[in-house]
mmCIF file of C-alpha atoms and ligand atoms in Angstrom:
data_model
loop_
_atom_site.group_PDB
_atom_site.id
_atom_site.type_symbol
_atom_site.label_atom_id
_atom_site.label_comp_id
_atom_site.label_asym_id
_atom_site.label_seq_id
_atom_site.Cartn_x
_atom_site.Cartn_y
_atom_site.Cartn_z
ATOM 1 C CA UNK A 254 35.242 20.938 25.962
ATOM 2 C CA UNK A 255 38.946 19.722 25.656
ATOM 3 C CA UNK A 256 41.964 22.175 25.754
ATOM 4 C CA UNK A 257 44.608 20.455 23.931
ATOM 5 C CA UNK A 258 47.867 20.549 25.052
ATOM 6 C CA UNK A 259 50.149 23.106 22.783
ATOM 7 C CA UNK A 260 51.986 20.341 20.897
ATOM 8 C CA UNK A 261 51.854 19.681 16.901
ATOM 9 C CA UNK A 262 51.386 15.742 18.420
ATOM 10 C CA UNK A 263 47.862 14.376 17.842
ATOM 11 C CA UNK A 264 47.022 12.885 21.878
ATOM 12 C CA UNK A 265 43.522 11.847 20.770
ATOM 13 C CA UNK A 266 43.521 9.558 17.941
ATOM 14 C CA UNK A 267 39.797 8.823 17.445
ATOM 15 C CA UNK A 268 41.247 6.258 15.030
ATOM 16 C CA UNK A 269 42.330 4.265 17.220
ATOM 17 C CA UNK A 270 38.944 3.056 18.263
ATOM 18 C CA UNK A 271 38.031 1.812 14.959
ATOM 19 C CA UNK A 272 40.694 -0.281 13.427
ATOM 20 C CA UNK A 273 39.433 -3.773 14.904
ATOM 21 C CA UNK A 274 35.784 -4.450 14.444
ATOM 22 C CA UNK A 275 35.954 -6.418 18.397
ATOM 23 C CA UNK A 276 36.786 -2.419 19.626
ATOM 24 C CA UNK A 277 34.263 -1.085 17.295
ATOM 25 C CA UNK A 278 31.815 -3.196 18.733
ATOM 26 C CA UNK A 279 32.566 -2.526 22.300
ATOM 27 C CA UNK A 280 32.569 1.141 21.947
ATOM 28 C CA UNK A 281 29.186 1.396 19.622
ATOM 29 C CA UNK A 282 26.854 3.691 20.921
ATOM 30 C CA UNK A 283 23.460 2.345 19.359
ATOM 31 C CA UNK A 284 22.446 -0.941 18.600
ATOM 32 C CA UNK A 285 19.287 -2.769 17.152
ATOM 33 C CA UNK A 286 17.445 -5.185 18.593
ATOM 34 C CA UNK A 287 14.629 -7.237 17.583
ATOM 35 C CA UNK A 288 12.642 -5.900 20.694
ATOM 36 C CA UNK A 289 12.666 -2.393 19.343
ATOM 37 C CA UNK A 290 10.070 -3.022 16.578
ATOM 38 C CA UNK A 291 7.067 -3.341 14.819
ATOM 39 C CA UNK A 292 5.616 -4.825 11.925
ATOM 40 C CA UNK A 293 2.907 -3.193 10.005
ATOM 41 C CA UNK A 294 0.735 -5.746 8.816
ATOM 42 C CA UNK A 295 -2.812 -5.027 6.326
ATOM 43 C CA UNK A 296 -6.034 -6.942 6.262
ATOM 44 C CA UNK A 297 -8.374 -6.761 3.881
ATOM 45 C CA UNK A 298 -11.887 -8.553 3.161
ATOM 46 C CA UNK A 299 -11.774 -11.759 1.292
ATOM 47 C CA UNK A 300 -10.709 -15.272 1.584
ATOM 48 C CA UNK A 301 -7.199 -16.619 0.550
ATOM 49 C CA UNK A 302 -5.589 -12.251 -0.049
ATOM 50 C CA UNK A 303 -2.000 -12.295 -0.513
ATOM 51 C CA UNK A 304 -1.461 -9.621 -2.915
ATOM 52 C CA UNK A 305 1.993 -7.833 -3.114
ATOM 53 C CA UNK A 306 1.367 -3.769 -2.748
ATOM 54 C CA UNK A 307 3.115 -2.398 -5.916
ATOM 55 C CA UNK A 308 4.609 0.431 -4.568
ATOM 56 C CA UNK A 309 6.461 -1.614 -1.593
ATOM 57 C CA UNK A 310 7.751 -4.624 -2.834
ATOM 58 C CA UNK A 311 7.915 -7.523 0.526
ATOM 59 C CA UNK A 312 4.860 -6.058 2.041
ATOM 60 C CA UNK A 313 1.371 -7.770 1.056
ATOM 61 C CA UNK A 314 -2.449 -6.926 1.587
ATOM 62 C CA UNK A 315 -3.422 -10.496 3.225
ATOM 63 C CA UNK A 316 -7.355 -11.698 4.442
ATOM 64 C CA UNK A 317 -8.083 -12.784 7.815
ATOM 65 C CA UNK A 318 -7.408 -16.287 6.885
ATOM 66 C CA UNK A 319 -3.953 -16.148 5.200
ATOM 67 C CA UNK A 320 -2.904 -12.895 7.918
ATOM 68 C CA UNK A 321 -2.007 -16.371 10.203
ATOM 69 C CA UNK A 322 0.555 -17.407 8.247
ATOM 70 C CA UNK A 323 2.392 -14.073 7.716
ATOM 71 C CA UNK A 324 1.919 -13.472 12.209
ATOM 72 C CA UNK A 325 3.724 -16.899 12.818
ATOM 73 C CA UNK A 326 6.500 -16.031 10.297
ATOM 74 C CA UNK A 327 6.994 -12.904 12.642
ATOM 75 C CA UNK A 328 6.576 -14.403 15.294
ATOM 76 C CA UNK A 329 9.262 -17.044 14.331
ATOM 77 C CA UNK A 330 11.799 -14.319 13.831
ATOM 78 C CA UNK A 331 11.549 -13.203 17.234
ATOM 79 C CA UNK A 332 9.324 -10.196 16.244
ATOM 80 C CA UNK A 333 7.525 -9.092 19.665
ATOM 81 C CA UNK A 334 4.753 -6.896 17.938
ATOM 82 C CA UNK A 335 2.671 -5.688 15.337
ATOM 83 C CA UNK A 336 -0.109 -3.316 14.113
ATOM 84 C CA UNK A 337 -2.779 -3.809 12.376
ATOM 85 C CA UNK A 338 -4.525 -1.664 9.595
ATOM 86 C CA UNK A 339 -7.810 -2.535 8.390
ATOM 87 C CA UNK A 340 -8.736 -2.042 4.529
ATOM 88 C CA UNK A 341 -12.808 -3.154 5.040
ATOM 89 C CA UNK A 342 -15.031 -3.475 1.853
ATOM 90 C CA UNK A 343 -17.770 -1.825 3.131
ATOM 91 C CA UNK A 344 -16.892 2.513 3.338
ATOM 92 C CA UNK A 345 -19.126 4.793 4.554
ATOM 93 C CA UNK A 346 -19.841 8.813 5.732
ATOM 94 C CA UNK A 347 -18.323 7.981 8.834
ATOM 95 C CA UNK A 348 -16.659 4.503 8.598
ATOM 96 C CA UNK A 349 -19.027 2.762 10.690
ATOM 97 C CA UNK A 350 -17.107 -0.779 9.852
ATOM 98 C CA UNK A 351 -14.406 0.309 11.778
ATOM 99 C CA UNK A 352 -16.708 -0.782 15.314
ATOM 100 C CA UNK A 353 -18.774 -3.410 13.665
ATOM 101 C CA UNK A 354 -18.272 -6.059 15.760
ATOM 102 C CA UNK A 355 -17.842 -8.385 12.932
ATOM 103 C CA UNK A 356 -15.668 -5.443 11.299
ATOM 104 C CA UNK A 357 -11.669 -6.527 9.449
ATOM 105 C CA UNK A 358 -9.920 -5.866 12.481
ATOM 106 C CA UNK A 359 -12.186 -7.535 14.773
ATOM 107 C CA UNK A 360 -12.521 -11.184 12.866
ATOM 108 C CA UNK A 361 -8.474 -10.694 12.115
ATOM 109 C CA UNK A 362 -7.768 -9.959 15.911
ATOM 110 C CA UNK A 363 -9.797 -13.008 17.071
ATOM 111 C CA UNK A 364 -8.068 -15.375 14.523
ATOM 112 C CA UNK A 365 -4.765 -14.231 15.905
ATOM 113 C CA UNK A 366 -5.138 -13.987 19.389
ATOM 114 C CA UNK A 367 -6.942 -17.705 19.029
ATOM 115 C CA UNK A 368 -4.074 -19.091 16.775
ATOM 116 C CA UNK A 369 -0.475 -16.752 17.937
ATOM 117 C CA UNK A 370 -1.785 -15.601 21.099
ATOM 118 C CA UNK A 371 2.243 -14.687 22.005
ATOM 119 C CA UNK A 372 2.483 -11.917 19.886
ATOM 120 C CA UNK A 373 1.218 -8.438 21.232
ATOM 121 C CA UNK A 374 -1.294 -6.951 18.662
ATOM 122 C CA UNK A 375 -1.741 -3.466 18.204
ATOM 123 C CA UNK A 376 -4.770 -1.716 16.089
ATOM 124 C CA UNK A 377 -4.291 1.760 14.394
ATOM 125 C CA UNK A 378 -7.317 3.900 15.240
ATOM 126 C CA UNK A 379 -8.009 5.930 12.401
ATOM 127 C CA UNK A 380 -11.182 6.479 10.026
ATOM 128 C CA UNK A 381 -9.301 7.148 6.202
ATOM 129 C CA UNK A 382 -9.361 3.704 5.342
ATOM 130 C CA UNK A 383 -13.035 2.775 6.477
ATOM 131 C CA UNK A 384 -14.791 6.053 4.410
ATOM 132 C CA UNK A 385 -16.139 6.618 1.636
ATOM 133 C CA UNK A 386 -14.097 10.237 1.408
ATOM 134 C CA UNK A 387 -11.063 9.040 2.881
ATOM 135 C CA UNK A 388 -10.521 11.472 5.604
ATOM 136 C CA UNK A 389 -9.686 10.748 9.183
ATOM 137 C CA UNK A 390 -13.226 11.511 10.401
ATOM 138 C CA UNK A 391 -16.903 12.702 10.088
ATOM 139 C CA UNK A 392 -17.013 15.400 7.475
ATOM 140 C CA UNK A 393 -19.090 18.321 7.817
ATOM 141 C CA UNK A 394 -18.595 21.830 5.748
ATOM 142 C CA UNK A 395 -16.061 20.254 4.044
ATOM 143 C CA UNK A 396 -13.613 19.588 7.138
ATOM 144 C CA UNK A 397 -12.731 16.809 9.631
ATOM 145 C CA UNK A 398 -15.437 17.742 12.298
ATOM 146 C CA UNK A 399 -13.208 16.833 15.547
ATOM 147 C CA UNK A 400 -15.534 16.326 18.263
ATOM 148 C CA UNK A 401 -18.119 14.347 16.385
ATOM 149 C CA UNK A 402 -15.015 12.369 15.364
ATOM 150 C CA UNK A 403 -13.789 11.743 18.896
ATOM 151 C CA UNK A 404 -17.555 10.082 19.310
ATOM 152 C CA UNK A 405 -16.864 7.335 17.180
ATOM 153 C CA UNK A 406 -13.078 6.965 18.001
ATOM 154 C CA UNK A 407 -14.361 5.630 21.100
ATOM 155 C CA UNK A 408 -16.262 3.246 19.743
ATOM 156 C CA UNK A 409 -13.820 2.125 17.419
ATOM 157 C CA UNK A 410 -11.319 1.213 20.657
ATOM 158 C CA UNK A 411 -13.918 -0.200 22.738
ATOM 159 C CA UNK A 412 -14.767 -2.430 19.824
ATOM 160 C CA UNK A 413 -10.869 -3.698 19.100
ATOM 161 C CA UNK A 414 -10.336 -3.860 23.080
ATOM 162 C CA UNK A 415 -13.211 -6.289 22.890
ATOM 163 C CA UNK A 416 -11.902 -8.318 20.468
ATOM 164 C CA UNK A 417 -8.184 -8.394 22.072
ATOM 165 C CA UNK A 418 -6.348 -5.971 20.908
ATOM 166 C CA UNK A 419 -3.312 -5.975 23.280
ATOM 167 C CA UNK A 420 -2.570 -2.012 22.522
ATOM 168 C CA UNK A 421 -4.541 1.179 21.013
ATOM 169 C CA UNK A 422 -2.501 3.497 18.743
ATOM 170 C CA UNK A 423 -4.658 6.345 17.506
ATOM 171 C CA UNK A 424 -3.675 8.325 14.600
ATOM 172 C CA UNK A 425 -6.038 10.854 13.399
ATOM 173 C CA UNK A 426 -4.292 13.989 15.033
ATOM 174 C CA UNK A 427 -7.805 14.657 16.632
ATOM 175 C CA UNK A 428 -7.807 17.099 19.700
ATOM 176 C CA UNK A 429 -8.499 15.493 23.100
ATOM 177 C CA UNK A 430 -8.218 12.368 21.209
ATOM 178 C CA UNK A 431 -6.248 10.173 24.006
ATOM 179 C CA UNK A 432 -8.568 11.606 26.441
ATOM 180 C CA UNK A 433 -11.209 10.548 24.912
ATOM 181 C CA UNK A 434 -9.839 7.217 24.292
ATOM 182 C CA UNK A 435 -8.867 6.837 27.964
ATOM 183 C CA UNK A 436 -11.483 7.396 29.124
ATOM 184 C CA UNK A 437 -13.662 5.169 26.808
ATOM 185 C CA UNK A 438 -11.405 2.246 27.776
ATOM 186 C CA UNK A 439 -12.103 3.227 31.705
ATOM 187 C CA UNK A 440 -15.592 2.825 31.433
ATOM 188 C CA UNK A 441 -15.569 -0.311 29.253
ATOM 189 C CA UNK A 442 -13.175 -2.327 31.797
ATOM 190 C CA UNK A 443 -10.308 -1.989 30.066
ATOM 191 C CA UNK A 444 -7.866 0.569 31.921
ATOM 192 C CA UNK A 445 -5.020 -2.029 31.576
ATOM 193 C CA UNK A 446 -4.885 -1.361 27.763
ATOM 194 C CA UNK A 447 -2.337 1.215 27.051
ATOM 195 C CA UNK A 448 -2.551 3.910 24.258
ATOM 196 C CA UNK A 449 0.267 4.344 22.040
ATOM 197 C CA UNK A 450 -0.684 7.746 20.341
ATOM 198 C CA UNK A 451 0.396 9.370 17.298
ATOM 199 C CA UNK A 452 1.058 12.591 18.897
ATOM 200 C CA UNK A 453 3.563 14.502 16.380
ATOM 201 C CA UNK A 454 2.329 12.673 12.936
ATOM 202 C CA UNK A 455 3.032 15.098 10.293
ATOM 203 C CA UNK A 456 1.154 16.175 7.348
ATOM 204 C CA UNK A 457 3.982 14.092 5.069
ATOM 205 C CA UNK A 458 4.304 13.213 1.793
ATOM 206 C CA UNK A 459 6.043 10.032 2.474
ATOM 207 C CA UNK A 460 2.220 8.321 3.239
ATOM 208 C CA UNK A 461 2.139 8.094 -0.380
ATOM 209 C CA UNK A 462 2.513 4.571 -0.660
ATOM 210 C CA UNK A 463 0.689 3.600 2.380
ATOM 211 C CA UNK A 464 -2.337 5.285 0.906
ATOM 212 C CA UNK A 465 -2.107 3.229 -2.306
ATOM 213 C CA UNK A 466 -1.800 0.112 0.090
ATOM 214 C CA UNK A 467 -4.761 1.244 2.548
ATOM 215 C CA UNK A 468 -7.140 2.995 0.254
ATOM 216 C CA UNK A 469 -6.998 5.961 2.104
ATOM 217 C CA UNK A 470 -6.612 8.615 -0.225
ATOM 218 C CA UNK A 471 -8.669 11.795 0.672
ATOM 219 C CA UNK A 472 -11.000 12.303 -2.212
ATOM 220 C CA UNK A 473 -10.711 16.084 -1.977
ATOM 221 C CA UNK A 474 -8.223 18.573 -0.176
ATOM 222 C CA UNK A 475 -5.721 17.050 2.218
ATOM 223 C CA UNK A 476 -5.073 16.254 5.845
ATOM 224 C CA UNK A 477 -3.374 19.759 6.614
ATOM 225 C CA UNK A 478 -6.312 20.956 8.581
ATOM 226 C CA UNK A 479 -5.438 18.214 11.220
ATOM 227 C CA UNK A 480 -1.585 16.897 10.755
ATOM 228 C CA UNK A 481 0.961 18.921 11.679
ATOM 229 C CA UNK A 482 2.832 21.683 9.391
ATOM 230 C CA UNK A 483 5.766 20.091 8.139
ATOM 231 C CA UNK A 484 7.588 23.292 9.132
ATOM 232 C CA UNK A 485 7.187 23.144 13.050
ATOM 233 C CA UNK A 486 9.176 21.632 15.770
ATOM 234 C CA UNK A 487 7.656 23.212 18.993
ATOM 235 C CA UNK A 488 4.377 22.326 17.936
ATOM 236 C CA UNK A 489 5.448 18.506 18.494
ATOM 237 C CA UNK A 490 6.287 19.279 21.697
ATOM 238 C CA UNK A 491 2.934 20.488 22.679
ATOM 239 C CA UNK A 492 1.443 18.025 20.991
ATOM 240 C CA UNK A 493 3.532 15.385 22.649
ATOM 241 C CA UNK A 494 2.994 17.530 25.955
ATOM 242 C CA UNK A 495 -0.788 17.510 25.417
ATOM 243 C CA UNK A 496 -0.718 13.317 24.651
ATOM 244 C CA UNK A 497 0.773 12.622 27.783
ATOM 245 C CA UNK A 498 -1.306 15.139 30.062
ATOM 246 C CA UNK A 499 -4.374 13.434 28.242
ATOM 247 C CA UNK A 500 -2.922 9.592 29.429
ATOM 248 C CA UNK A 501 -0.821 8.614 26.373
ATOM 249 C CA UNK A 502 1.426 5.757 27.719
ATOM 250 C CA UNK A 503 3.932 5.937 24.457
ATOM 251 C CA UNK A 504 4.127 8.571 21.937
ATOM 252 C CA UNK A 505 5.044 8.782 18.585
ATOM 253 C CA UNK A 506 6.925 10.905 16.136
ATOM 254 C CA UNK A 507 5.747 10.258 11.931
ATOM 255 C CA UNK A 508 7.575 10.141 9.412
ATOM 256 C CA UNK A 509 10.893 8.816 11.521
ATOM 257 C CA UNK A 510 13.385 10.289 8.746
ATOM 258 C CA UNK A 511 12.795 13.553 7.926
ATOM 259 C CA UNK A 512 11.701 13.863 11.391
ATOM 260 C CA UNK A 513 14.807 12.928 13.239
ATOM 261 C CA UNK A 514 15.755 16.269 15.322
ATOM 262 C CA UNK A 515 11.981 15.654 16.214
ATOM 263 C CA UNK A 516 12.315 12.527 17.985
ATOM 264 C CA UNK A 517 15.778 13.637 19.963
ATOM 265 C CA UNK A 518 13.191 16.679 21.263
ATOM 266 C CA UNK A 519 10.936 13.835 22.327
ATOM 267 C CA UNK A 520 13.108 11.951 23.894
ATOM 268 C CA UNK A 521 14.997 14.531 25.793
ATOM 269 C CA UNK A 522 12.082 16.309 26.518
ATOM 270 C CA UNK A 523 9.854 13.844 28.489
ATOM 271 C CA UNK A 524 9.897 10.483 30.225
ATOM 272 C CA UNK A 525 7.733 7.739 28.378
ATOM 273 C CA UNK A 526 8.776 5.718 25.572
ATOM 274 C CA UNK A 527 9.137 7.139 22.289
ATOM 275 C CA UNK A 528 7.986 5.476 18.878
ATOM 276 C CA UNK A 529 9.434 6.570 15.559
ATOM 277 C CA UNK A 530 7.221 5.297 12.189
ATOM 278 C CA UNK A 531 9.334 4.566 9.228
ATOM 279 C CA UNK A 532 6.572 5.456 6.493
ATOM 280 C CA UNK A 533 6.251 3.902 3.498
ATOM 281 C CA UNK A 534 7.344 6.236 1.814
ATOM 282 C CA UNK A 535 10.801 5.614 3.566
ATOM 283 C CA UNK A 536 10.494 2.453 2.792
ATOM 284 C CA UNK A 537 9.583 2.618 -1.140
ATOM 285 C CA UNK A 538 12.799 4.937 -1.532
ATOM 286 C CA UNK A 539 15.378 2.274 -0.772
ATOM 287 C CA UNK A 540 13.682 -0.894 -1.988
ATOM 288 C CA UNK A 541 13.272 1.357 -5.221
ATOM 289 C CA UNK A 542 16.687 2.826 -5.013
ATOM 290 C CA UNK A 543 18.116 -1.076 -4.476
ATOM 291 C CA UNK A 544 16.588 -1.938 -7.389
ATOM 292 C CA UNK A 545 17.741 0.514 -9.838
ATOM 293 C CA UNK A 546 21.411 -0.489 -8.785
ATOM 294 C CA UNK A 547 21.602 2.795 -6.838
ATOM 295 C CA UNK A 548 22.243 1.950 -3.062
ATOM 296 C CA UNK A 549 23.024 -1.291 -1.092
ATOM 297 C CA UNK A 550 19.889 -2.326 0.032
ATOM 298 C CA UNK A 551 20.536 -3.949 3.393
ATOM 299 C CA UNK A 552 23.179 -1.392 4.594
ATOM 300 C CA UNK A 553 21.361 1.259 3.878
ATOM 301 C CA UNK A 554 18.100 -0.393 5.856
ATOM 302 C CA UNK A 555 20.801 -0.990 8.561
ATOM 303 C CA UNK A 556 21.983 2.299 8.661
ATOM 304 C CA UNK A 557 18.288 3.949 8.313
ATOM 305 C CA UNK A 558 17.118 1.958 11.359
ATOM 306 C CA UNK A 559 19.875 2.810 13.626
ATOM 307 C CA UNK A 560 19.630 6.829 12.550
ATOM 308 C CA UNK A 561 16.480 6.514 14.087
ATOM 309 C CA UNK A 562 17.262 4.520 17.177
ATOM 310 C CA UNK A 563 20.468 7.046 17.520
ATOM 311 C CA UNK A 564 17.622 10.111 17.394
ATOM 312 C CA UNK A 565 16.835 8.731 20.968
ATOM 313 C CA UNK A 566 13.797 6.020 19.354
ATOM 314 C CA UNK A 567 12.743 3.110 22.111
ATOM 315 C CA UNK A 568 10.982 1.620 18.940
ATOM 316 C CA UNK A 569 10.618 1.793 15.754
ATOM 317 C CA UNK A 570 7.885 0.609 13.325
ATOM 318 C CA UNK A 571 9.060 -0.541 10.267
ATOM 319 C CA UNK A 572 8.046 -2.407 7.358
ATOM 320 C CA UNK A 573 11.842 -3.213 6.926
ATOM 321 C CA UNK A 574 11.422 -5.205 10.207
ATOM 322 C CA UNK A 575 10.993 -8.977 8.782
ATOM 323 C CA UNK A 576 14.071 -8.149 6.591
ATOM 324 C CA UNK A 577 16.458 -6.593 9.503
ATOM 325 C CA UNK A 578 15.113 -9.706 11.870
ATOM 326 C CA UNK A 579 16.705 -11.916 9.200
ATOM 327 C CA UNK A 580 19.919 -10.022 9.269
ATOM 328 C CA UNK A 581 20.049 -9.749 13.513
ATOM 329 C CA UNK A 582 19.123 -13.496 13.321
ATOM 330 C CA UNK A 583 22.038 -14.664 11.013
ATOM 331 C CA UNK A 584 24.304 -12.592 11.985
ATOM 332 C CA UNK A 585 24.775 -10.946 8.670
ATOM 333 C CA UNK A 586 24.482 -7.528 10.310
ATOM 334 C CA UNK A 587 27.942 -7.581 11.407
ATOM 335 C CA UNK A 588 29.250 -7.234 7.758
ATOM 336 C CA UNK A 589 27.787 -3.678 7.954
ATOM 337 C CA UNK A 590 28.862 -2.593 11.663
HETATM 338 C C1 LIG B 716 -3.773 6.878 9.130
HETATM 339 C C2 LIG B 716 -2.396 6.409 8.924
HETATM 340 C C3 LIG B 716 -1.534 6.731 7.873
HETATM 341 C C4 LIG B 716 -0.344 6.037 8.107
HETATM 342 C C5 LIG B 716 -0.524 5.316 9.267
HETATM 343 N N1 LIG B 716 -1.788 5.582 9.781
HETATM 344 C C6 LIG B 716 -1.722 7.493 6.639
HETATM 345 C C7 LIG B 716 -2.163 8.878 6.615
HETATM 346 O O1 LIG B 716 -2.144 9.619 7.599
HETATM 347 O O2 LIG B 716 -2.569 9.265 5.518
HETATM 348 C C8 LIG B 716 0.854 6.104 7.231
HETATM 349 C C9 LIG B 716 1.826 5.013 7.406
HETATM 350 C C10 LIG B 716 2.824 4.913 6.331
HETATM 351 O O3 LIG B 716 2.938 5.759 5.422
HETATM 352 O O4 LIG B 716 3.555 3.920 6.370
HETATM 353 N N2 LIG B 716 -4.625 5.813 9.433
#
């Protein structure tokens, strides 16, 4: 790129950028903002929920009654968004509770809309945490059967669109899935809602603590017959390709850290917005690392979150987001930058 000139004399001092943290800050590439994220929030049935998950201290199971609290605290930080994941009581075959009109997400996205109507609502589409086997869809011979699947995903977004949801984000890795969704939406009246897909989730062990959190364990085998080989990189970009031909407005890329060359791909590679998930599992490992005494827990969230926004991320959903809020809000950040 350059051709120094033939002198022992160093021209380029890269140094000199950094001594003063005011140059520092002018010459940063990436920065985080509180519009880049999302909070991950989880209902479950009950009255008066707020149970801490083990596995990731900060984040709680809450009811549709005490969610309120938790979605004004967010709000009150300046936190533009969050998703919604729906742990119901009742599981079945094909996790019919997840379109029940009087279903967790639909009585939670009433309350909210009624009581924070500001904040923009997303639902997760997804079936593992509403059957009674834990996969991400009607079972038949033993495997996720996709098109019967696709049948009920339908339902399952028609149902949260009716109740308000402000944004779909399915995540089963079903084919034809956004198509499916689209046009579901269409016909119901609701073409202004736009689909956030999970279009390169990965078959990741970092989901572990979600699973613990949601219930959604797959009794037997795994999800590797529909997530994506851990292995593969231009098998995100067809799925990301296919999302977009199918109407995705945003895609995603999941897990965000392991994943990182993914989301640069992405991002160079098409124009919509791109969404990075920071797992749980991405989360557990520094709140359990902090802990122990073994990393600095806020600089290395700080430091996670921008890797991802540096990948090329336009958002990022995070269960660190409450605590990085905090630190944008009082200006603590800048002891890390
Ligand atoms: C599926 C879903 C999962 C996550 C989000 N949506 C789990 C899975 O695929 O098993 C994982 C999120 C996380 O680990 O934070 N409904």
């Amino acid at each position: 790129m350059f051709v120094f000139p033939d002198s022992d004399f160093p021209i380029q001092r890269p140094r000199r950028l950094r001594k003063r943290k005011p140059l520092r800050d002018l010459v940063r590439e990436t920065h985080l903002h509180l519009e880049d994220l999302i909070y991950p929030i989880f209902i479950q049935d009950g009255e008066k929920v707020k149970v801490e998950i083990p596995s990731m201290p900060g984040i709680y199971r809450f009811s549709p009654d005490t969610v309120l609290d938790e979605v004004k605290q967010v709000r009150d930080l300046g936190i533009k968004a969050i998703i919604l994941f729906g742990i119901p009581s009742y599981k079945d075959e094909v996790g019919s509770e997840s379109w029940s009109d009087k279903g967790i997400i639909q009585r939670t996205l009433e309350i909210i809309k009624k009581e924070v109507p500001e904040i923009f609502v997303i639902t997760d589409v997804c079936f593992c945490e509403y059957t009674s086997h834990g996969h991400c869809g009607v079972v038949v011979n033993g495997d996720v059967d996709n098109d019967a699947t696709l049948e009920n995903l339908k339902k399952q977004v028609v149902s949260h669109a009716e109740h308000g949801a402000d944004m779909v984000a399915p995540s089963g890795m079903m084919d034809g899935m956004v198509k499916a969704i689209r046009e579901a939406l269409d016909n119901a009246g609701f073409n202004h809602i736009p689909i956030m897909a999970y279009s390169a989730k990965y078959a990741s062990a970092f989901y572990g603590p979600f699973r613990d959190a949601a219930e959604s364990s797959p009794s037997f085998g795994d999800r590797r017959s529909y997530q994506m080989d851990i292995a593969n990189s231009r098998e995100a970009f067809k799925e990301v390709y296919l999302d977009i031909l199918e109407g995705a407005d945003i895609v995603m890329v999941k897990p965000a850290l392991a994943y990182l060359d993914i989301i640069k791909m992405v991002k160079d590679s098409f124009p919509v917005p791109v969404a990075a998930y920071n797992v749980s599992g991405e989360y557990s490992m520094v709140k359990a690392a902090a802990k122990m005494g073994w990393l600095d827990e806020k600089r290395t969230m700080v430091e996670v979150l921008l890797s991802i926004k540096r990948a090329g991320a336009d958002i990022i959903l995070t269960y660190f987001a409450k605590d990085i809020a905090k630190l944008i809000n009082s200006g603590e950040i800048e002891n890390f930058l």
